[in-house]
Tab-separated table of C-alpha atoms in Angstrom:
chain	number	residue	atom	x	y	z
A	1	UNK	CA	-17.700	-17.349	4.165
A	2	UNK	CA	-15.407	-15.419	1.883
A	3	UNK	CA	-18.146	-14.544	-0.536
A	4	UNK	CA	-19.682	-12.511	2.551
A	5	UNK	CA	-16.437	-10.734	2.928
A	6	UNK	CA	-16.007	-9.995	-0.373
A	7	UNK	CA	-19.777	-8.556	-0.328
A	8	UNK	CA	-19.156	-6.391	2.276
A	9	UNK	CA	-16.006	-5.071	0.684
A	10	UNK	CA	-18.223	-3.722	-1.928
A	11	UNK	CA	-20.747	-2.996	0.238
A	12	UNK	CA	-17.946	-0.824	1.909
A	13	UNK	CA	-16.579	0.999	-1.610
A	14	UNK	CA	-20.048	1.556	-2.836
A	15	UNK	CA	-20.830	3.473	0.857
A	16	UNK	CA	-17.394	5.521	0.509
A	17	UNK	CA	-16.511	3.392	3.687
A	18	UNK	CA	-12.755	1.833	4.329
A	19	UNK	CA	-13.702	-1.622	3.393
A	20	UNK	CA	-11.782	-4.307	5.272
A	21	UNK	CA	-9.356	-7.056	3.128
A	22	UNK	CA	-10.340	-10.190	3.560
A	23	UNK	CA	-8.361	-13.580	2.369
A	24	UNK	CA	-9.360	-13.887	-1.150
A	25	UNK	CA	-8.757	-16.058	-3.736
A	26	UNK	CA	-8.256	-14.726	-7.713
A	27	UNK	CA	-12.140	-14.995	-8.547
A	28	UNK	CA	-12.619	-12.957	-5.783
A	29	UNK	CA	-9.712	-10.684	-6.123
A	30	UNK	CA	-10.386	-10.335	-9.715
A	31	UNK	CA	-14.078	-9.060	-8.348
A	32	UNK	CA	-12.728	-6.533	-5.834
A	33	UNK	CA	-10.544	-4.924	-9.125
A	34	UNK	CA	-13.431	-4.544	-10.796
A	35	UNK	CA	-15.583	-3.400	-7.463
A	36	UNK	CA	-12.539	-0.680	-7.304
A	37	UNK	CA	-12.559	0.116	-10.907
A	38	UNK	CA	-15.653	0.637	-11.196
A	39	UNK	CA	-16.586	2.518	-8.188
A	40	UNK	CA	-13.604	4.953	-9.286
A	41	UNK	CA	-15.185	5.937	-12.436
A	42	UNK	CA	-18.175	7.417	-10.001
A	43	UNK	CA	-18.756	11.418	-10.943
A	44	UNK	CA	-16.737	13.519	-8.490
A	45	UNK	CA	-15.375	11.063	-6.746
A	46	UNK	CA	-11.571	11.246	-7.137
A	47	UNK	CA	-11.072	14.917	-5.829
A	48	UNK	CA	-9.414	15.001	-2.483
A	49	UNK	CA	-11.470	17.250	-0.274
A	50	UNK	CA	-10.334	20.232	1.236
A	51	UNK	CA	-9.658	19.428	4.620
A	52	UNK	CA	-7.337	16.486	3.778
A	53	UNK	CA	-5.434	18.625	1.637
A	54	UNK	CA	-5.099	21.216	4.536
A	55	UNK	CA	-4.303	18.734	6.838
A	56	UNK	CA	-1.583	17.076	5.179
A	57	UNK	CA	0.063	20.565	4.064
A	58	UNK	CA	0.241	20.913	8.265
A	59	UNK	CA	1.830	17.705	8.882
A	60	UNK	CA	4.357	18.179	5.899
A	61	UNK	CA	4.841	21.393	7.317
A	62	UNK	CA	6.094	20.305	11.134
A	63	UNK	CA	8.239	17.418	9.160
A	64	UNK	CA	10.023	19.297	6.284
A	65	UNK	CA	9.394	22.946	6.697
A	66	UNK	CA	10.090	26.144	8.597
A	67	UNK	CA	6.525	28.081	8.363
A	68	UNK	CA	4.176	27.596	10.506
A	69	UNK	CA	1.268	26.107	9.697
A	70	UNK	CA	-1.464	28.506	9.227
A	71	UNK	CA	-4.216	28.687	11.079
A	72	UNK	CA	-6.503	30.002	8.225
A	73	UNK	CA	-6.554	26.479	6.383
A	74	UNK	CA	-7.447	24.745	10.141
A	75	UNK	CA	-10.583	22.083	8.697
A	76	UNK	CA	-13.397	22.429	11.347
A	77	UNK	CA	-13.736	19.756	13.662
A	78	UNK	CA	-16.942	18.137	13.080
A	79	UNK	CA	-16.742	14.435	14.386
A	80	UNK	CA	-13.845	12.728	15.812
A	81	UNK	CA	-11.629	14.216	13.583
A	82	UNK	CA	-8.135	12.900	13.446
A	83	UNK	CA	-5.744	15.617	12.634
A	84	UNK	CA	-1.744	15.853	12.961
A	85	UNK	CA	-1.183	18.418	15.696
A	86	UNK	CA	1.450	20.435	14.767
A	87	UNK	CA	4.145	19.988	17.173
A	88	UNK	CA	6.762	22.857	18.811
A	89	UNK	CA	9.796	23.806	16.510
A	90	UNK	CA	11.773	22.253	19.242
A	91	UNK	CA	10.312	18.569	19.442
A	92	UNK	CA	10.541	18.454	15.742
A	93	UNK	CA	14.380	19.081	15.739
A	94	UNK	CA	15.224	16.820	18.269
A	95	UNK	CA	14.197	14.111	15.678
A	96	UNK	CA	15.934	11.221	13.787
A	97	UNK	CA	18.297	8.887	15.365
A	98	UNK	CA	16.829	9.427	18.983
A	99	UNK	CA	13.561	8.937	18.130
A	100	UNK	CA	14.622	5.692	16.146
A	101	UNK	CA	16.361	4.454	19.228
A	102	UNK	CA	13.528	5.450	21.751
A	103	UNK	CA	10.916	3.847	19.295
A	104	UNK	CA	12.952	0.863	19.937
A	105	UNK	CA	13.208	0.923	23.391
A	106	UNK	CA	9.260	1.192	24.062
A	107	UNK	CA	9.029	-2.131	22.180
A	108	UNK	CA	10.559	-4.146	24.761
A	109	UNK	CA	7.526	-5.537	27.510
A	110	UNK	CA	6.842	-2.975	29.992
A	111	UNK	CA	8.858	-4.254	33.611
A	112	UNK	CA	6.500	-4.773	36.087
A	113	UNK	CA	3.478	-5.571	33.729
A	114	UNK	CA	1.055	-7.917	33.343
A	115	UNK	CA	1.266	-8.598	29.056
A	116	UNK	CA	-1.624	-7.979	27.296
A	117	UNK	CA	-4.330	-6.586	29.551
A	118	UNK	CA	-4.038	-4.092	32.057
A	119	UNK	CA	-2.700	-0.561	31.600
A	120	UNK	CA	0.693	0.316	30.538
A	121	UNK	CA	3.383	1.526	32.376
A	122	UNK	CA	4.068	5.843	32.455
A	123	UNK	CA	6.540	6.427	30.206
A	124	UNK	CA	8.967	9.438	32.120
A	125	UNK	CA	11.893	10.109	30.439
A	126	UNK	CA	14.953	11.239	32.776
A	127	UNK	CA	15.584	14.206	30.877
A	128	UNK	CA	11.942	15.338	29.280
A	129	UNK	CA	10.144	18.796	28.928
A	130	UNK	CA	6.465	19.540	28.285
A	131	UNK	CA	5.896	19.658	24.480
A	132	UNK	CA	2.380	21.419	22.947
A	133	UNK	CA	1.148	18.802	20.539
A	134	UNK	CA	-2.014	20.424	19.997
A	135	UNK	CA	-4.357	23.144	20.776
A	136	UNK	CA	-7.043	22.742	23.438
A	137	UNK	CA	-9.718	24.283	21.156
A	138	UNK	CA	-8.805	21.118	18.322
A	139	UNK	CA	-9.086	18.737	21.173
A	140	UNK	CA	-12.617	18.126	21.883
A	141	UNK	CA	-14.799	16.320	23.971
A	142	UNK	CA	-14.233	12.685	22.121
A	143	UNK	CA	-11.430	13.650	19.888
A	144	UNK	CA	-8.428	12.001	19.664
A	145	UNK	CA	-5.212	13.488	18.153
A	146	UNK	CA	-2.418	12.190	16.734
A	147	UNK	CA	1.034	14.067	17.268
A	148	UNK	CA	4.803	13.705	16.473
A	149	UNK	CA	7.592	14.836	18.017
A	150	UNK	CA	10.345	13.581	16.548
A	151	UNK	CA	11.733	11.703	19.336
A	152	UNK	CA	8.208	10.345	20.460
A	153	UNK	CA	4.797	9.906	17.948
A	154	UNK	CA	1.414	8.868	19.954
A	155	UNK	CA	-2.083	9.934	20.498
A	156	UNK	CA	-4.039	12.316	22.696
A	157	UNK	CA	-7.366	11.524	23.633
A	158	UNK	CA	-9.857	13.676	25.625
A	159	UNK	CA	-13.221	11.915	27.057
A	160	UNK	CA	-14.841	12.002	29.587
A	161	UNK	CA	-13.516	15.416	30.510
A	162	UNK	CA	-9.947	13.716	31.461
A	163	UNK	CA	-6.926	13.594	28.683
A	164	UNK	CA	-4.495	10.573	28.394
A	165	UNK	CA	-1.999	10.085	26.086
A	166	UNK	CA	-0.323	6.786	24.745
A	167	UNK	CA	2.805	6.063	22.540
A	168	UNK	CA	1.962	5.273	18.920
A	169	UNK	CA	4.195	2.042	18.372
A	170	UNK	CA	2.822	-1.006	18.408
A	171	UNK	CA	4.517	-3.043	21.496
A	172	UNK	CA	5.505	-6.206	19.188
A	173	UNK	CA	8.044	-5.039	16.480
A	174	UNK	CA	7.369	-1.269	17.102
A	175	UNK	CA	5.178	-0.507	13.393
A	176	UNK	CA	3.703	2.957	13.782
A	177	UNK	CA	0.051	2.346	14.796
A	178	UNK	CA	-3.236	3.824	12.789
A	179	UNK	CA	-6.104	5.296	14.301
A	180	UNK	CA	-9.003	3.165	12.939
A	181	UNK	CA	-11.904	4.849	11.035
A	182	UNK	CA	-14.089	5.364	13.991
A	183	UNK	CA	-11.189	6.488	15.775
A	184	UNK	CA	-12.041	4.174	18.654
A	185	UNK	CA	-8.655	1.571	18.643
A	186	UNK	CA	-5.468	1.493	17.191
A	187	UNK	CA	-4.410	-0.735	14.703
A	188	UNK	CA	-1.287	-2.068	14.211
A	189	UNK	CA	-0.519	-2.904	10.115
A	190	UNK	CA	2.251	-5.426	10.697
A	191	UNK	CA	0.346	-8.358	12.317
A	192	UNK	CA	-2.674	-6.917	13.255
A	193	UNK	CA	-2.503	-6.489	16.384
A	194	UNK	CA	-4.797	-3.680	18.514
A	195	UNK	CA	-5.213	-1.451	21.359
A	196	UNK	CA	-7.685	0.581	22.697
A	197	UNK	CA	-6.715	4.389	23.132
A	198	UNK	CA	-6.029	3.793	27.057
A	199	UNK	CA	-3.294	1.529	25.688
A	200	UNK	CA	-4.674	-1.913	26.837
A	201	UNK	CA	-4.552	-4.837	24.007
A	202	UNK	CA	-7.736	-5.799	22.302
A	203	UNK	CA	-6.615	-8.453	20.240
A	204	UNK	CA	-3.449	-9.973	18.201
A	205	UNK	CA	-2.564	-13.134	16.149
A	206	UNK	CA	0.637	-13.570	18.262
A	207	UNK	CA	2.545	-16.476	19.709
A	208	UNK	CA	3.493	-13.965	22.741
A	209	UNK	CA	1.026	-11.349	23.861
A	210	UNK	CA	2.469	-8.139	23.136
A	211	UNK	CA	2.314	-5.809	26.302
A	212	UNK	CA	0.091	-2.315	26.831
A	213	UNK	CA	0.946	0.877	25.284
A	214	UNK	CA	3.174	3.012	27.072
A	215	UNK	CA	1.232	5.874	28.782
A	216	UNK	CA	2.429	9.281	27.986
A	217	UNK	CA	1.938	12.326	31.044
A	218	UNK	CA	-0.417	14.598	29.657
A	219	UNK	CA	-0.871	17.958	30.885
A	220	UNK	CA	-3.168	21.274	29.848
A	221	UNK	CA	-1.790	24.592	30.016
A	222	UNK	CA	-3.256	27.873	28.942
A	223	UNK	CA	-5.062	26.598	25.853
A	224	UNK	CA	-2.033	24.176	25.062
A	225	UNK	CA	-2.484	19.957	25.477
A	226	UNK	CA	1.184	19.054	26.168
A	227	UNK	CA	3.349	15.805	26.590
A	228	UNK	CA	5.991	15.223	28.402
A	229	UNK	CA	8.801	13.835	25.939
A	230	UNK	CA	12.559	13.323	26.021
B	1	UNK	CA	11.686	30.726	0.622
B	2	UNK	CA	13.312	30.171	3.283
B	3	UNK	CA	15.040	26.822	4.641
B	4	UNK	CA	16.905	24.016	3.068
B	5	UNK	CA	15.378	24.569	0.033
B	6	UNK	CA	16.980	27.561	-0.931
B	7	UNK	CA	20.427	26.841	0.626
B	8	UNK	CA	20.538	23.375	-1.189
B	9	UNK	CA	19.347	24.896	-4.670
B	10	UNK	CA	22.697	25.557	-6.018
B	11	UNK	CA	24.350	23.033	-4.434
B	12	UNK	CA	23.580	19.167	-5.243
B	13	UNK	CA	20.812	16.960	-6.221
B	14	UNK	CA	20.103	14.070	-4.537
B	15	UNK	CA	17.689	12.256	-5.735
B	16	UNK	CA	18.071	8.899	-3.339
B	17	UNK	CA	15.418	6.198	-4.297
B	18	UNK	CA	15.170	2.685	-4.030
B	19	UNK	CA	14.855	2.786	-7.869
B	20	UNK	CA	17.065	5.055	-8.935
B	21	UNK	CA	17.615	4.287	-12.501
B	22	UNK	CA	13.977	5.203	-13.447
B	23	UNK	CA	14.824	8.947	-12.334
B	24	UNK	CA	15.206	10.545	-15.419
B	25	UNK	CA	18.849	12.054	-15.953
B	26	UNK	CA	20.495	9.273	-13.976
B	27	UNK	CA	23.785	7.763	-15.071
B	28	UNK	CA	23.298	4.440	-13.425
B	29	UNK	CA	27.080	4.158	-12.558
B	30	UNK	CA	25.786	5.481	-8.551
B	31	UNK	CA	27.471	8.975	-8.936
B	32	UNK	CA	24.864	10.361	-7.349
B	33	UNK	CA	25.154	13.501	-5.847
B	34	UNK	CA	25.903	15.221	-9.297
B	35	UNK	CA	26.133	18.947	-9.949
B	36	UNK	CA	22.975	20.472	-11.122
B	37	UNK	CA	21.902	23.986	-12.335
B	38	UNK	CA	18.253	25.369	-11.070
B	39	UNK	CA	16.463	25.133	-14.644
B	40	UNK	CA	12.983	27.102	-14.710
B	41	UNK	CA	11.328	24.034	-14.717
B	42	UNK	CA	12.128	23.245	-11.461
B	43	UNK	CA	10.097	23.980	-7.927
B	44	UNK	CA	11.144	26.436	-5.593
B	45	UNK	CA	10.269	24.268	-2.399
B	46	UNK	CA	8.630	21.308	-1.095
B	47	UNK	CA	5.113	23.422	-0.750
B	48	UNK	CA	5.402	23.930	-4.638
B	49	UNK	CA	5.979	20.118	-5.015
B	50	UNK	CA	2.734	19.212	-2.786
B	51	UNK	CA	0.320	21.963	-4.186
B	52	UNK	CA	1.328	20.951	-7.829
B	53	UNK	CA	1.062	17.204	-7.322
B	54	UNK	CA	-1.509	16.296	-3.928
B	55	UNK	CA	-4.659	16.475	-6.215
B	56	UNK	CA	-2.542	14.216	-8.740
B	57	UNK	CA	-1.290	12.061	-6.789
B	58	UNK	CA	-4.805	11.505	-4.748
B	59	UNK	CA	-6.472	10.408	-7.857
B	60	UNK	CA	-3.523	8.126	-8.875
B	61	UNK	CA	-4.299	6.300	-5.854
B	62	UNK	CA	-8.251	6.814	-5.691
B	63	UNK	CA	-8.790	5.393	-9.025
B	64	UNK	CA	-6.912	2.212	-7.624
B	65	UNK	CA	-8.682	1.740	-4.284
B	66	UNK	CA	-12.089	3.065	-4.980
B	67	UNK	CA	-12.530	4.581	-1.647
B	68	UNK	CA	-11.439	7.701	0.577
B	69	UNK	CA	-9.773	6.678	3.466
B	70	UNK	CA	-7.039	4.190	1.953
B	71	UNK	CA	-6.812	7.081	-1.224
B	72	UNK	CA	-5.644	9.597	1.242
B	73	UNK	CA	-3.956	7.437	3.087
B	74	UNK	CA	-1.405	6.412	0.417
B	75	UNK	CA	-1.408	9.622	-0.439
B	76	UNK	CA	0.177	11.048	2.767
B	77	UNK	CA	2.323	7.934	2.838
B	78	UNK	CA	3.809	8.970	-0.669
B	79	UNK	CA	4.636	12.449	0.212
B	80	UNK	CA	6.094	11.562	3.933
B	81	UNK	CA	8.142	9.068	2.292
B	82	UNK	CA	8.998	11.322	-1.279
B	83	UNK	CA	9.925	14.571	-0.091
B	84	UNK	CA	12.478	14.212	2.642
B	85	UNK	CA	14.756	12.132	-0.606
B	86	UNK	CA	13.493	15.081	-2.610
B	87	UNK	CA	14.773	18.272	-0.748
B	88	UNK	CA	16.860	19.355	-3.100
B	89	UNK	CA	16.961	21.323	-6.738
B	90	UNK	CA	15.454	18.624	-8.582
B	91	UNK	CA	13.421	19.593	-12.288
B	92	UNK	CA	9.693	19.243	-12.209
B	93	UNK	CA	10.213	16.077	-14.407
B	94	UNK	CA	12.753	14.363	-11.624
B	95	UNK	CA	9.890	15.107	-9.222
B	96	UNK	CA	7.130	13.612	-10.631
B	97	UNK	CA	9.010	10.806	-11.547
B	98	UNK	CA	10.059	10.265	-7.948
B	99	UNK	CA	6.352	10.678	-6.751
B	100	UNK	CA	5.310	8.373	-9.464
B	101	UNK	CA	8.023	5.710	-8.299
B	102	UNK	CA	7.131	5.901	-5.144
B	103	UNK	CA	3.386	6.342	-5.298
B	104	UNK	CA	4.392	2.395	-7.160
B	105	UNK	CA	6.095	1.049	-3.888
B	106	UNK	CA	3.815	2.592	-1.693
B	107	UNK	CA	0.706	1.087	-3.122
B	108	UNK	CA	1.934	-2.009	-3.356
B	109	UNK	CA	2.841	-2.049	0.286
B	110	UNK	CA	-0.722	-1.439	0.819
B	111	UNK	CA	-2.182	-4.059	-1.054
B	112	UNK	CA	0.722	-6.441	0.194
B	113	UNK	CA	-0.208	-5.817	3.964
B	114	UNK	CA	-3.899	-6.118	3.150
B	115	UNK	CA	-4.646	-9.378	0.780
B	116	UNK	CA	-1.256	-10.239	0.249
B	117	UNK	CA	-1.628	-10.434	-3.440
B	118	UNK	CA	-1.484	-7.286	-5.529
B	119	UNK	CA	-4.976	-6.252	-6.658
B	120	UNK	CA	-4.489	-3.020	-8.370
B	121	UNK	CA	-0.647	-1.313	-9.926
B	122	UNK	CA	0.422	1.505	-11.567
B	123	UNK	CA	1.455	0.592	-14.661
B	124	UNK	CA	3.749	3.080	-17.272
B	125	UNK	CA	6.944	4.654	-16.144
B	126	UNK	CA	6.448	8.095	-17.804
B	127	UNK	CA	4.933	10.043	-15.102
B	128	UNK	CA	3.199	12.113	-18.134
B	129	UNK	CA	0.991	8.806	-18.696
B	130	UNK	CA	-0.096	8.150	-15.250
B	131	UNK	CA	-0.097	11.520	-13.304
B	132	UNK	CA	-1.798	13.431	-16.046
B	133	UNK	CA	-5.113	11.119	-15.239
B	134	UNK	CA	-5.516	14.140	-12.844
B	135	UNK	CA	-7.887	16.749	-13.950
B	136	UNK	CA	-10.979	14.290	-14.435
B	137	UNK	CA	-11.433	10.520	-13.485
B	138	UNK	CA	-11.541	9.927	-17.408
B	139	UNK	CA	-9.404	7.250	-17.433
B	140	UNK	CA	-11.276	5.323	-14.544
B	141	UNK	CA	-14.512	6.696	-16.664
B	142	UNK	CA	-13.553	5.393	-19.833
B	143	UNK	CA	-12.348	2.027	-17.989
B	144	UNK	CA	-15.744	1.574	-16.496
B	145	UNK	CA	-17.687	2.392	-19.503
B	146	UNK	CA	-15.991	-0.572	-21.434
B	147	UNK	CA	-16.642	-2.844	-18.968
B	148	UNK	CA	-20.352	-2.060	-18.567
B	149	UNK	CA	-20.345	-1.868	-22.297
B	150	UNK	CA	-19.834	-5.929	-22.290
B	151	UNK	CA	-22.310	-6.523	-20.092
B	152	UNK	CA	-26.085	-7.524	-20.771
B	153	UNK	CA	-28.373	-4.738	-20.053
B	154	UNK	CA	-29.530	-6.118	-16.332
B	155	UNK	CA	-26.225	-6.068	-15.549
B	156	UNK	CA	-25.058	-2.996	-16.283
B	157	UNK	CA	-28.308	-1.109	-15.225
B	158	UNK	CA	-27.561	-2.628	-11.731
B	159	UNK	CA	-24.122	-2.064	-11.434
B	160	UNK	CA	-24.477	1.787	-13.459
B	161	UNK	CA	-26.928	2.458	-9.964
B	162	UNK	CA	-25.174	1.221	-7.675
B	163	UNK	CA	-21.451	1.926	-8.564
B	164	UNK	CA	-21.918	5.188	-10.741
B	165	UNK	CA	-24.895	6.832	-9.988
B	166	UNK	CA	-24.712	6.064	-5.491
B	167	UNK	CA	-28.146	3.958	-5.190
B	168	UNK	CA	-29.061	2.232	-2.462
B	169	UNK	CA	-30.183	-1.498	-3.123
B	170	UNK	CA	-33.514	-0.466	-2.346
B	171	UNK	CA	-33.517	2.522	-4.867
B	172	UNK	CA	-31.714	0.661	-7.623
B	173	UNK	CA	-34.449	-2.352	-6.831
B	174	UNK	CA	-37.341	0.372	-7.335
B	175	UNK	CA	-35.415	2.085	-9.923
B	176	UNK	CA	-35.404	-1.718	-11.977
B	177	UNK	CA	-39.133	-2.529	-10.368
B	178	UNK	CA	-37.171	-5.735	-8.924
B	179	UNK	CA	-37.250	-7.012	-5.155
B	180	UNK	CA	-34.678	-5.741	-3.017
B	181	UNK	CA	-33.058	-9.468	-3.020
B	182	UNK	CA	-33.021	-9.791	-6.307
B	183	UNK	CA	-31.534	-6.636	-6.526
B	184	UNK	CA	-28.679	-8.242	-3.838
B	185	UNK	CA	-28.489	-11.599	-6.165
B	186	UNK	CA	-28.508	-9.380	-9.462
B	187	UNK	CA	-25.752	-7.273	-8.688
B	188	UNK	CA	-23.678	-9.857	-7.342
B	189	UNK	CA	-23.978	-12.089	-10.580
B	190	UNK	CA	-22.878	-8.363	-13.067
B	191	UNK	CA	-20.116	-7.696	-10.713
B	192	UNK	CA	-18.770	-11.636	-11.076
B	193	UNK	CA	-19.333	-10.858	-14.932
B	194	UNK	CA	-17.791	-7.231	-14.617
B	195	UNK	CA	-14.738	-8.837	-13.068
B	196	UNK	CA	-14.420	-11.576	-16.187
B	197	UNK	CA	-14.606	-8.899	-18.350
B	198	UNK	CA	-12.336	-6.502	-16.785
B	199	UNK	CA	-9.998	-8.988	-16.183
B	200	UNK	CA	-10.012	-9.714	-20.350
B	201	UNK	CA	-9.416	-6.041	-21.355
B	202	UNK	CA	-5.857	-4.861	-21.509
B	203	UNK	CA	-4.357	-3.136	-18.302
């Protein structure tokens, strides 16, 4: 059953898709270095495009720097692009030891919900204010967004005409979720565990089911998607 | 400039790593910060650091995961987790080796999470060796072109279409005037033989 796995991991490399790891023993790991090596030495393959580069000068930018990003080097949104929204000056400086601590807190099981399924529980923060975490123009019709603010990181989703927002820590030992490739669930890289983007959990390995994603209010004002956020 | 760069420039280096005694210049006795003049070989803020080493430090990890999405992920893992350490006056050299060191860590942490066994590494500690694989994949080219070079022709006429030159299985099958299935069973026997090979020439 392996050998399929290890099949469709090169299936995966050789269609320049994120191929999924699979248990594999050192025959097979042995063929996935040489899938990889291989596959690397393909002309013009190991230039990082454009947009990428853009987008992670943006996200360096709201983390270590003072400029603002610039909109000139904005990638166009063409599916559901994922993108780091750049996040108000103000968020960002709020930062480090509160947003360790809060991360912390939202692990802990929601009071008052059911673990597992159902939705989350509104995350309102006694003393918050409404943070811009992206433009409305970069949040399309079935895009999702990922922003962080220092004290809080999640996602922003629009579909269906309605926008939600959830905290990006995974509920179990609070890892810092991924958007999956099809940007349709969030995966958590500790112990696999996942969530859809309305926060409910799709599946884990765990002895205790970890409980919903937090739910973030979400609001839209004058071409601004903001969050409400300690 | 404008920020912590500039007010930090004259001031200390601190170049906190988990390895430190592979950063060039480093005493080892943990007297780090030390005093340190701005040399002209040294960037003037964290946006020179990322436009003279993202392309680098893409391929570095391309060429060891053979696809996109993990390549630039690692890639924004190594400079979220590099330059915060790095804000400071450090030489071009102390840079790259900090990337470098932690391009290391942060690849293995990917391949740790995913099989739990470490299928590709970067190996040399001079940052000159590894990071200057940048302006063309020759390294991965030259890699690949020994391997195939081991291989009976069959072999490495299936795996040159397929891995090198982007075929489908049904164009490399018409390319070789071969069933699609054989194609399938063809290219999984050369990559079992690719991987014995690969696995026999030095790292």
């Amino acid at each position: 059953m392996n050998t399929r796995r290890l099949r469709r991991y090169v299936e995966d490399l050789l269609r320049g898709r994120r191929p999924r790891p699979f248990p594999a023993d050192e025959r097979q790991a042995a063929e996935v270095r040489a899938a990889i090596a291989l596959r690397a030495a393909r002309p013009g393959g190991g230039a990082p495009r454009e947009d990428f580069v853009a987008a992670l000068h943006r996200r360096l930018a709201t983390e270590f720097g003072t400029a603002a990003p610039s909109p000139a080097t904005r990638p166009p949104t063409r599916r559901r692009v994922v993108q780091v929204a750049s996040v108000a000056a103000a968020a960002a400086a709020v930062g480090g030891a509160g947003g360790a601590a809060l991360d912390h807190a939202l692990t802990g099981t929601g009071a008052g919900t059911d673990a597992g399924t159902g939705p989350g529980v509104t995350l309102r923060p006694n003393s918050g204010t409404w943070h811009t975490v992206a433009a409305s123009a970069d949040l399309a019709e079935g895009t999702v967004l990922a922003f962080d603010a220092g004290t809080l990181n999640g996602f922003v989703e629009r579909t269906g005409g309605r926008l939600s927002a959830v905290s990006g820590v995974c509920t179990h030992l609070g890892c810092r979720l991924r958007l999956n490739a099809t940007a349709t669930e969030l995966a958590c890289p500790c112990h696999n565990a996942a969530f859809a983007l309305g926060g409910e959990l799709l599946r884990h390995q765990l002895p205790t089911v970890p409980a919903p994603l937090p739910h973030l209010a979400v609001r839209e004002v004058d071409g601004a998607v903001q969050v409400f956020l300690p | 400039m404008t920020g912590p760069w500039v007010r930090d420039r004259h001031e200390v280096v601190q170049v906190a790593g988990r390895e430190p005694s592979r950063i060039r210049g480093d005493t080892g006795t943990g007297e780090m910060p030390r005093l340190h003049l701005v040399g002209p070989d040294s960037y003037a803020d964290w946006e020179a650091i990322y436009r003279d080493n993202v392309e680098r430090v893409y391929r570095l990890m391309f060429r060891r995961v053979g696809n996109r999405s993990d390549a630039e992920d690692l890639t924004t893992e190594v400079f979220l987790a590099a330059l915060g350490p790095l804000r400071t006056s450090a030489s071009v050299g102390e840079v790259r080796a900090y990337l470098l060191t932690t391009a290391r860590s942060v690849l293995a942490g990917h391949w740790r999470r995913t099989f739990g066994q470490q299928i590709t590494t970067i190996d040399g500690d001079r940052f000159e060796d590894v990071l200057s694989e940048a302006p063309v994949n020759d390294a991965a080219a030259v890699r690949a072109d020994r391997i195939l070079a081991a291989l009976p022709d069959r072999y490495r006429r299936i795996l040159q279409l397929r891995f090198l030159e982007a075929c489908t299985v049904k164009e490399a099958a018409e390319e070789m005037g071969i069933t699609v299935g054989n194609a399938k069973v063809l290219q999984h026997r050369a990559l079992r033989e690719a991987a014995a090979v690969n696995e026999r020439l030095a790292p």
